[in-house]
Amino acid sequence: MLRNVFKAGIVIICAFLLHNTAFAADVVELPQEELATESVLPVFDKSVSVKNRNIVTAKRWDADIFYSYAMTEPIANVSKLGVAFYYNFNEDHALGFLYAKNFAGLSSYANQLNSQYNLDFSRAPQPLASYMLDYNIKAFYGKMSLTKSLVLNTLLYGSASAGMIQYEHKTYPAIALGLGQKFFFNRNWALRFDLRLYANQAPIPFLGNNQLKPTTQPPPTFDQFQERVTYTTTLDAGLSYLF
């Protein structure tokens, strides 16, 4: 047993000495003149992000037809049909014009209010159409392999729009910001999806003094409806053809 205690003591002493030696090796002092005084970043003269691009949009036009669904519209019909034309200045920027025609009638929520409370929201002014100048900045181009022989080309872009929204009695200025995605299934045709947030001055469809009840005469005039800034989120889905 004494022998084992002696061995343990030797091991502990060696471990202590090695511990001090290891700490001493961490302290490295270099002459001040040998230390680096400046740094540089690597420079890539020929940075190529995409090789063998299948879809070239630069200096080309594209025409779109789309259906638009207003996800946050409470009273008016939530559906629109539209057309758009864009010119692609290069692979990064495009500018176009879009026109959308609102469907007539009311939303399902407005019809529900009419059946429950006998409120006729067709007496309130309704949106008729939108005219927007739309700028697209193309952020990412990519390829998605569906099969060994089928490649889907994708294009992600942001959009900023300015224009007018026409109501039955007045036209209001409007702006919109959005995000879009194209899926090219050949060199010309693509599916296009846009999510946009519109902000515009618009009449408030609710009116007091029972003026929305169909039995109240005379019906309210459109100038009786107050106005405020209104935000509407729309989801567009359509086809795009690249000329």
PDB file of C-alpha atoms in Angstrom:
ATOM      1  CA  MET A   1       0.000   0.000   0.000  1.00  0.00           C
ATOM      2  CA  LEU A   2       2.879   2.351   0.832  1.00  0.00           C
ATOM      3  CA  ARG A   3       4.259   1.705  -2.601  1.00  0.00           C
ATOM      4  CA  ASN A   4       0.983   2.737  -4.218  1.00  0.00           C
ATOM      5  CA  VAL A   5       0.854   5.940  -2.164  1.00  0.00           C
ATOM      6  CA  PHE A   6       4.390   6.749  -3.302  1.00  0.00           C
ATOM      7  CA  LYS A   7       3.452   6.167  -6.953  1.00  0.00           C
ATOM      8  CA  ALA A   8       0.409   8.390  -6.603  1.00  0.00           C
ATOM      9  CA  GLY A   9       2.525  11.153  -5.115  1.00  0.00           C
ATOM     10  CA  ILE A  10       4.956  11.005  -8.035  1.00  0.00           C
ATOM     11  CA  VAL A  11       2.090  11.168 -10.542  1.00  0.00           C
ATOM     12  CA  ILE A  12       0.584  14.212  -8.808  1.00  0.00           C
ATOM     13  CA  ILE A  13       3.954  16.037  -8.716  1.00  0.00           C
ATOM     14  CA  CYS A  14       4.558  15.304 -12.454  1.00  0.00           C
ATOM     15  CA  ALA A  15       1.087  16.506 -13.335  1.00  0.00           C
ATOM     16  CA  PHE A  16       1.654  19.749 -11.413  1.00  0.00           C
ATOM     17  CA  LEU A  17       4.984  20.367 -13.184  1.00  0.00           C
ATOM     18  CA  LEU A  18       3.480  19.648 -16.628  1.00  0.00           C
ATOM     19  CA  HIS A  19       0.570  21.981 -15.845  1.00  0.00           C
ATOM     20  CA  ASN A  20       2.919  24.868 -15.098  1.00  0.00           C
ATOM     21  CA  THR A  21       4.960  24.087 -18.194  1.00  0.00           C
ATOM     22  CA  ALA A  22       1.806  24.161 -20.376  1.00  0.00           C
ATOM     23  CA  PHE A  23       0.801  27.581 -19.047  1.00  0.00           C
ATOM     24  CA  ALA A  24       4.274  28.861 -19.634  1.00  0.00           C
ATOM     25  CA  ALA A  25       4.131  27.717 -23.299  1.00  0.00           C
ATOM     26  CA  ASP A  26       0.947  29.823 -23.914  1.00  0.00           C
ATOM     27  CA  VAL A  27       2.802  33.077 -23.259  1.00  0.00           C
ATOM     28  CA  VAL A  28       4.452  33.959 -26.582  1.00  0.00           C
ATOM     29  CA  GLU A  29       5.953  37.360 -27.080  1.00  0.00           C
ATOM     30  CA  LEU A  30       6.922  38.590 -30.521  1.00  0.00           C
ATOM     31  CA  PRO A  31       8.886  41.685 -31.472  1.00  0.00           C
ATOM     32  CA  GLN A  32       6.608  44.623 -32.215  1.00  0.00           C
ATOM     33  CA  GLU A  33       8.084  45.141 -35.710  1.00  0.00           C
ATOM     34  CA  GLU A  34       7.104  41.609 -36.737  1.00  0.00           C
ATOM     35  CA  LEU A  35       3.412  42.078 -35.962  1.00  0.00           C
ATOM     36  CA  ALA A  36       0.985  42.819 -38.800  1.00  0.00           C
ATOM     37  CA  THR A  37       0.022  46.480 -39.003  1.00  0.00           C
ATOM     38  CA  GLU A  38      -2.569  46.342 -41.817  1.00  0.00           C
ATOM     39  CA  SER A  39      -4.996  43.888 -43.412  1.00  0.00           C
ATOM     40  CA  VAL A  40      -6.513  43.439 -46.860  1.00  0.00           C
ATOM     41  CA  LEU A  41      -9.633  41.698 -48.120  1.00  0.00           C
ATOM     42  CA  PRO A  42      -9.538  39.136 -50.928  1.00  0.00           C
ATOM     43  CA  VAL A  43     -10.546  40.571 -54.303  1.00  0.00           C
ATOM     44  CA  PHE A  44     -12.359  38.415 -56.873  1.00  0.00           C
ATOM     45  CA  ASP A  45     -11.850  40.057 -60.240  1.00  0.00           C
ATOM     46  CA  LYS A  46     -14.187  37.714 -62.090  1.00  0.00           C
ATOM     47  CA  SER A  47     -17.122  36.955 -59.814  1.00  0.00           C
ATOM     48  CA  VAL A  48     -19.687  34.927 -61.767  1.00  0.00           C
ATOM     49  CA  SER A  49     -22.822  34.136 -59.811  1.00  0.00           C
ATOM     50  CA  VAL A  50     -24.738  32.257 -62.528  1.00  0.00           C
ATOM     51  CA  LYS A  51     -23.288  30.230 -65.388  1.00  0.00           C
ATOM     52  CA  ASN A  52     -25.258  28.999 -68.397  1.00  0.00           C
ATOM     53  CA  ARG A  53     -28.302  31.181 -67.691  1.00  0.00           C
ATOM     54  CA  ASN A  54     -31.345  29.676 -69.414  1.00  0.00           C
ATOM     55  CA  ILE A  55     -33.627  32.717 -69.187  1.00  0.00           C
ATOM     56  CA  VAL A  56     -32.264  36.030 -70.426  1.00  0.00           C
ATOM     57  CA  THR A  57     -34.537  38.997 -69.684  1.00  0.00           C
ATOM     58  CA  ALA A  58     -32.260  41.944 -70.488  1.00  0.00           C
ATOM     59  CA  LYS A  59     -33.531  44.256 -73.272  1.00  0.00           C
ATOM     60  CA  ARG A  60     -36.759  42.266 -73.595  1.00  0.00           C
ATOM     61  CA  TRP A  61     -40.469  42.955 -73.010  1.00  0.00           C
ATOM     62  CA  ASP A  62     -42.882  40.783 -71.111  1.00  0.00           C
ATOM     63  CA  ALA A  63     -46.673  40.858 -71.004  1.00  0.00           C
ATOM     64  CA  ASP A  64     -48.725  39.532 -68.116  1.00  0.00           C
ATOM     65  CA  ILE A  65     -52.330  38.640 -67.406  1.00  0.00           C
ATOM     66  CA  PHE A  66     -53.299  38.023 -63.794  1.00  0.00           C
ATOM     67  CA  TYR A  67     -56.053  37.491 -61.266  1.00  0.00           C
ATOM     68  CA  SER A  68     -55.851  39.552 -58.084  1.00  0.00           C
ATOM     69  CA  TYR A  69     -57.388  38.622 -54.735  1.00  0.00           C
ATOM     70  CA  ALA A  70     -57.769  41.326 -52.058  1.00  0.00           C
ATOM     71  CA  MET A  71     -57.141  39.443 -48.823  1.00  0.00           C
ATOM     72  CA  THR A  72     -58.072  42.300 -46.452  1.00  0.00           C
ATOM     73  CA  GLU A  73     -60.986  43.917 -48.316  1.00  0.00           C
ATOM     74  CA  PRO A  74     -64.082  43.888 -46.016  1.00  0.00           C
ATOM     75  CA  ILE A  75     -66.861  45.295 -48.213  1.00  0.00           C
ATOM     76  CA  ALA A  76     -66.105  45.528 -51.940  1.00  0.00           C
ATOM     77  CA  ASN A  77     -65.694  42.538 -54.234  1.00  0.00           C
ATOM     78  CA  VAL A  78     -62.313  40.956 -53.515  1.00  0.00           C
ATOM     79  CA  SER A  79     -61.539  39.924 -57.124  1.00  0.00           C
ATOM     80  CA  LYS A  80     -59.771  41.812 -59.909  1.00  0.00           C
ATOM     81  CA  LEU A  81     -58.501  40.925 -63.385  1.00  0.00           C
ATOM     82  CA  GLY A  82     -55.510  42.709 -64.787  1.00  0.00           C
ATOM     83  CA  VAL A  83     -52.894  43.057 -67.494  1.00  0.00           C
ATOM     84  CA  ALA A  84     -49.338  44.370 -67.252  1.00  0.00           C
ATOM     85  CA  PHE A  85     -46.456  45.210 -69.583  1.00  0.00           C
ATOM     86  CA  TYR A  86     -42.821  45.456 -68.513  1.00  0.00           C
ATOM     87  CA  TYR A  87     -39.546  46.412 -70.134  1.00  0.00           C
ATOM     88  CA  ASN A  88     -36.456  44.727 -68.699  1.00  0.00           C
ATOM     89  CA  PHE A  89     -33.555  47.173 -68.858  1.00  0.00           C
ATOM     90  CA  ASN A  90     -31.112  44.471 -67.770  1.00  0.00           C
ATOM     91  CA  GLU A  91     -31.029  41.410 -65.529  1.00  0.00           C
ATOM     92  CA  ASP A  92     -31.593  43.544 -62.433  1.00  0.00           C
ATOM     93  CA  HIS A  93     -34.207  46.185 -63.232  1.00  0.00           C
ATOM     94  CA  ALA A  94     -37.573  46.325 -65.005  1.00  0.00           C
ATOM     95  CA  LEU A  95     -40.263  48.978 -65.282  1.00  0.00           C
ATOM     96  CA  GLY A  96     -43.869  48.386 -66.289  1.00  0.00           C
ATOM     97  CA  PHE A  97     -47.455  49.482 -66.210  1.00  0.00           C
ATOM     98  CA  LEU A  98     -50.308  47.426 -64.783  1.00  0.00           C
ATOM     99  CA  TYR A  99     -54.044  47.871 -65.026  1.00  0.00           C
ATOM    100  CA  ALA A 100     -56.573  45.931 -62.942  1.00  0.00           C
ATOM    101  CA  LYS A 101     -60.362  46.005 -63.263  1.00  0.00           C
ATOM    102  CA  ASN A 102     -62.413  45.290 -60.127  1.00  0.00           C
ATOM    103  CA  PHE A 103     -65.269  42.823 -60.210  1.00  0.00           C
ATOM    104  CA  ALA A 104     -68.690  44.323 -59.517  1.00  0.00           C
ATOM    105  CA  GLY A 105     -70.670  43.505 -56.398  1.00  0.00           C
ATOM    106  CA  LEU A 106     -69.808  43.054 -52.745  1.00  0.00           C
ATOM    107  CA  SER A 107     -67.750  40.696 -50.627  1.00  0.00           C
ATOM    108  CA  SER A 108     -69.277  37.726 -48.834  1.00  0.00           C
ATOM    109  CA  TYR A 109     -68.843  39.593 -45.524  1.00  0.00           C
ATOM    110  CA  ALA A 110     -70.855  42.574 -46.837  1.00  0.00           C
ATOM    111  CA  ASN A 111     -73.616  40.223 -48.018  1.00  0.00           C
ATOM    112  CA  GLN A 112     -73.636  38.646 -44.562  1.00  0.00           C
ATOM    113  CA  LEU A 113     -74.032  42.078 -42.938  1.00  0.00           C
ATOM    114  CA  ASN A 114     -76.873  42.815 -45.317  1.00  0.00           C
ATOM    115  CA  SER A 115     -78.713  39.602 -44.427  1.00  0.00           C
ATOM    116  CA  GLN A 116     -78.242  40.093 -40.667  1.00  0.00           C
ATOM    117  CA  TYR A 117     -78.603  43.865 -40.262  1.00  0.00           C
ATOM    118  CA  ASN A 118     -80.296  44.917 -43.514  1.00  0.00           C
ATOM    119  CA  LEU A 119     -77.378  47.148 -44.529  1.00  0.00           C
ATOM    120  CA  ASP A 120     -77.036  47.743 -48.250  1.00  0.00           C
ATOM    121  CA  PHE A 121     -73.333  48.437 -48.858  1.00  0.00           C
ATOM    122  CA  SER A 122     -73.977  48.913 -52.570  1.00  0.00           C
ATOM    123  CA  ARG A 123     -74.947  52.429 -51.485  1.00  0.00           C
ATOM    124  CA  ALA A 124     -71.289  53.071 -50.592  1.00  0.00           C
ATOM    125  CA  PRO A 125     -68.770  54.001 -53.333  1.00  0.00           C
ATOM    126  CA  GLN A 126     -66.933  50.991 -54.773  1.00  0.00           C
ATOM    127  CA  PRO A 127     -63.469  50.750 -56.384  1.00  0.00           C
ATOM    128  CA  LEU A 128     -63.548  50.369 -60.152  1.00  0.00           C
ATOM    129  CA  ALA A 129     -59.973  50.029 -61.387  1.00  0.00           C
ATOM    130  CA  SER A 130     -56.277  50.489 -60.607  1.00  0.00           C
ATOM    131  CA  TYR A 131     -53.560  52.117 -62.745  1.00  0.00           C
ATOM    132  CA  MET A 132     -50.034  51.596 -61.437  1.00  0.00           C
ATOM    133  CA  LEU A 133     -46.497  52.230 -62.638  1.00  0.00           C
ATOM    134  CA  ASP A 134     -44.537  49.276 -61.302  1.00  0.00           C
ATOM    135  CA  TYR A 135     -40.763  48.983 -60.778  1.00  0.00           C
ATOM    136  CA  ASN A 136     -39.184  45.561 -60.270  1.00  0.00           C
ATOM    137  CA  ILE A 137     -35.722  44.847 -58.879  1.00  0.00           C
ATOM    138  CA  LYS A 138     -34.698  41.278 -59.664  1.00  0.00           C
ATOM    139  CA  ALA A 139     -32.851  39.874 -56.672  1.00  0.00           C
ATOM    140  CA  PHE A 140     -32.244  36.167 -57.314  1.00  0.00           C
ATOM    141  CA  TYR A 141     -32.235  33.952 -60.388  1.00  0.00           C
ATOM    142  CA  GLY A 142     -32.072  30.217 -59.852  1.00  0.00           C
ATOM    143  CA  LYS A 143     -32.727  26.780 -61.277  1.00  0.00           C
ATOM    144  CA  MET A 144     -34.756  24.005 -59.767  1.00  0.00           C
ATOM    145  CA  SER A 145     -34.378  20.479 -61.127  1.00  0.00           C
ATOM    146  CA  LEU A 146     -37.692  18.648 -61.063  1.00  0.00           C
ATOM    147  CA  THR A 147     -36.520  15.632 -63.070  1.00  0.00           C
ATOM    148  CA  LYS A 148     -33.328  14.671 -64.907  1.00  0.00           C
ATOM    149  CA  SER A 149     -34.561  16.487 -68.021  1.00  0.00           C
ATOM    150  CA  LEU A 150     -36.866  19.181 -66.582  1.00  0.00           C
ATOM    151  CA  VAL A 151     -35.418  22.338 -64.987  1.00  0.00           C
ATOM    152  CA  LEU A 152     -37.628  25.073 -63.575  1.00  0.00           C
ATOM    153  CA  ASN A 153     -36.036  28.535 -63.731  1.00  0.00           C
ATOM    154  CA  THR A 154     -37.016  30.861 -60.900  1.00  0.00           C
ATOM    155  CA  LEU A 155     -36.806  34.625 -60.490  1.00  0.00           C
ATOM    156  CA  LEU A 156     -37.389  36.409 -57.169  1.00  0.00           C
ATOM    157  CA  TYR A 157     -37.944  40.168 -57.238  1.00  0.00           C
ATOM    158  CA  GLY A 158     -39.218  43.093 -55.214  1.00  0.00           C
ATOM    159  CA  SER A 159     -41.694  45.647 -56.535  1.00  0.00           C
ATOM    160  CA  ALA A 160     -42.571  49.271 -55.808  1.00  0.00           C
ATOM    161  CA  SER A 161     -45.589  50.880 -57.461  1.00  0.00           C
ATOM    162  CA  ALA A 162     -47.226  54.293 -57.674  1.00  0.00           C
ATOM    163  CA  GLY A 163     -50.438  55.233 -59.428  1.00  0.00           C
ATOM    164  CA  MET A 164     -54.171  55.800 -59.019  1.00  0.00           C
ATOM    165  CA  ILE A 165     -57.173  53.844 -57.772  1.00  0.00           C
ATOM    166  CA  GLN A 166     -60.448  54.854 -59.360  1.00  0.00           C
ATOM    167  CA  TYR A 167     -63.709  54.825 -57.389  1.00  0.00           C
ATOM    168  CA  GLU A 168     -67.211  55.517 -58.695  1.00  0.00           C
ATOM    169  CA  HIS A 169     -67.020  59.211 -57.829  1.00  0.00           C
ATOM    170  CA  LYS A 170     -63.304  60.001 -57.435  1.00  0.00           C
ATOM    171  CA  THR A 171     -59.770  58.852 -58.194  1.00  0.00           C
ATOM    172  CA  TYR A 172     -57.212  58.573 -55.394  1.00  0.00           C
ATOM    173  CA  PRO A 173     -53.386  58.348 -55.501  1.00  0.00           C
ATOM    174  CA  ALA A 174     -51.932  55.062 -54.317  1.00  0.00           C
ATOM    175  CA  ILE A 175     -48.587  53.397 -53.651  1.00  0.00           C
ATOM    176  CA  ALA A 176     -47.723  49.724 -53.190  1.00  0.00           C
ATOM    177  CA  LEU A 177     -44.787  47.582 -52.091  1.00  0.00           C
ATOM    178  CA  GLY A 178     -44.510  43.913 -52.864  1.00  0.00           C
ATOM    179  CA  LEU A 179     -42.578  40.726 -53.388  1.00  0.00           C
ATOM    180  CA  GLY A 180     -42.896  38.466 -56.413  1.00  0.00           C
ATOM    181  CA  GLN A 181     -41.757  35.158 -57.830  1.00  0.00           C
ATOM    182  CA  LYS A 182     -41.678  33.855 -61.406  1.00  0.00           C
ATOM    183  CA  PHE A 183     -41.437  30.200 -62.371  1.00  0.00           C
ATOM    184  CA  PHE A 184     -40.308  29.821 -66.007  1.00  0.00           C
ATOM    185  CA  PHE A 185     -41.332  26.490 -67.482  1.00  0.00           C
ATOM    186  CA  ASN A 186     -39.756  27.349 -70.847  1.00  0.00           C
ATOM    187  CA  ARG A 187     -37.783  30.273 -72.329  1.00  0.00           C
ATOM    188  CA  ASN A 188     -40.920  32.445 -72.777  1.00  0.00           C
ATOM    189  CA  TRP A 189     -43.755  31.385 -70.480  1.00  0.00           C
ATOM    190  CA  ALA A 190     -43.786  31.746 -66.731  1.00  0.00           C
ATOM    191  CA  LEU A 191     -46.154  31.588 -63.802  1.00  0.00           C
ATOM    192  CA  ARG A 192     -46.068  34.843 -61.859  1.00  0.00           C
ATOM    193  CA  PHE A 193     -47.100  35.453 -58.228  1.00  0.00           C
ATOM    194  CA  ASP A 194     -47.105  38.853 -56.510  1.00  0.00           C
ATOM    195  CA  LEU A 195     -47.902  39.832 -52.948  1.00  0.00           C
ATOM    196  CA  ARG A 196     -48.520  43.598 -52.629  1.00  0.00           C
ATOM    197  CA  LEU A 197     -49.477  45.972 -49.851  1.00  0.00           C
ATOM    198  CA  TYR A 198     -51.437  48.978 -51.166  1.00  0.00           C
ATOM    199  CA  ALA A 199     -51.835  52.262 -49.311  1.00  0.00           C
ATOM    200  CA  ASN A 200     -54.284  54.828 -50.648  1.00  0.00           C
ATOM    201  CA  GLN A 201     -56.875  57.361 -49.609  1.00  0.00           C
ATOM    202  CA  ALA A 202     -60.345  55.796 -49.837  1.00  0.00           C
ATOM    203  CA  PRO A 203     -63.927  56.445 -48.695  1.00  0.00           C
ATOM    204  CA  ILE A 204     -65.078  54.689 -45.523  1.00  0.00           C
ATOM    205  CA  PRO A 205     -67.982  52.417 -46.587  1.00  0.00           C
ATOM    206  CA  PHE A 206     -69.754  52.684 -43.224  1.00  0.00           C
ATOM    207  CA  LEU A 207     -72.266  55.531 -42.795  1.00  0.00           C
ATOM    208  CA  GLY A 208     -74.431  56.350 -39.787  1.00  0.00           C
ATOM    209  CA  ASN A 209     -78.052  57.556 -39.507  1.00  0.00           C
ATOM    210  CA  ASN A 210     -79.340  54.343 -41.125  1.00  0.00           C
ATOM    211  CA  GLN A 211     -78.289  55.698 -44.530  1.00  0.00           C
ATOM    212  CA  LEU A 212     -77.135  52.213 -45.567  1.00  0.00           C
ATOM    213  CA  LYS A 213     -80.567  50.684 -45.032  1.00  0.00           C
ATOM    214  CA  PRO A 214     -82.291  50.210 -48.398  1.00  0.00           C
ATOM    215  CA  THR A 215     -85.564  51.636 -47.064  1.00  0.00           C
ATOM    216  CA  THR A 216     -83.996  54.990 -46.138  1.00  0.00           C
ATOM    217  CA  GLN A 217     -84.651  57.619 -48.769  1.00  0.00           C
ATOM    218  CA  PRO A 218     -83.069  59.425 -50.423  1.00  0.00           C
ATOM    219  CA  PRO A 219     -79.957  57.240 -50.757  1.00  0.00           C
ATOM    220  CA  PRO A 220     -76.716  58.845 -49.519  1.00  0.00           C
ATOM    221  CA  THR A 221     -74.567  60.768 -51.922  1.00  0.00           C
ATOM    222  CA  PHE A 222     -70.933  59.693 -52.252  1.00  0.00           C
ATOM    223  CA  ASP A 223     -69.635  62.942 -50.788  1.00  0.00           C
ATOM    224  CA  GLN A 224     -71.265  62.008 -47.444  1.00  0.00           C
ATOM    225  CA  PHE A 225     -68.686  59.250 -46.908  1.00  0.00           C
ATOM    226  CA  GLN A 226     -65.575  60.303 -45.008  1.00  0.00           C
ATOM    227  CA  GLU A 227     -62.121  59.397 -46.300  1.00  0.00           C
ATOM    228  CA  ARG A 228     -59.026  57.934 -44.674  1.00  0.00           C
ATOM    229  CA  VAL A 229     -55.810  56.127 -45.591  1.00  0.00           C
ATOM    230  CA  THR A 230     -56.629  52.494 -46.328  1.00  0.00           C
ATOM    231  CA  TYR A 231     -54.260  49.507 -46.506  1.00  0.00           C
ATOM    232  CA  THR A 232     -55.076  46.500 -48.649  1.00  0.00           C
ATOM    233  CA  THR A 233     -53.035  43.337 -49.158  1.00  0.00           C
ATOM    234  CA  THR A 234     -53.483  41.586 -52.496  1.00  0.00           C
ATOM    235  CA  LEU A 235     -52.215  38.310 -53.894  1.00  0.00           C
ATOM    236  CA  ASP A 236     -51.801  38.157 -57.682  1.00  0.00           C
ATOM    237  CA  ALA A 237     -51.426  35.013 -59.762  1.00  0.00           C
ATOM    238  CA  GLY A 238     -51.025  34.974 -63.506  1.00  0.00           C
ATOM    239  CA  LEU A 239     -49.150  34.114 -66.675  1.00  0.00           C
ATOM    240  CA  SER A 240     -46.188  36.023 -68.077  1.00  0.00           C
ATOM    241  CA  TYR A 241     -44.865  35.868 -71.643  1.00  0.00           C
ATOM    242  CA  LEU A 242     -41.335  37.076 -72.391  1.00  0.00           C
ATOM    243  CA  PHE A 243     -40.899  38.450 -75.925  1.00  0.00           C
TER     244      PHE A 243
END
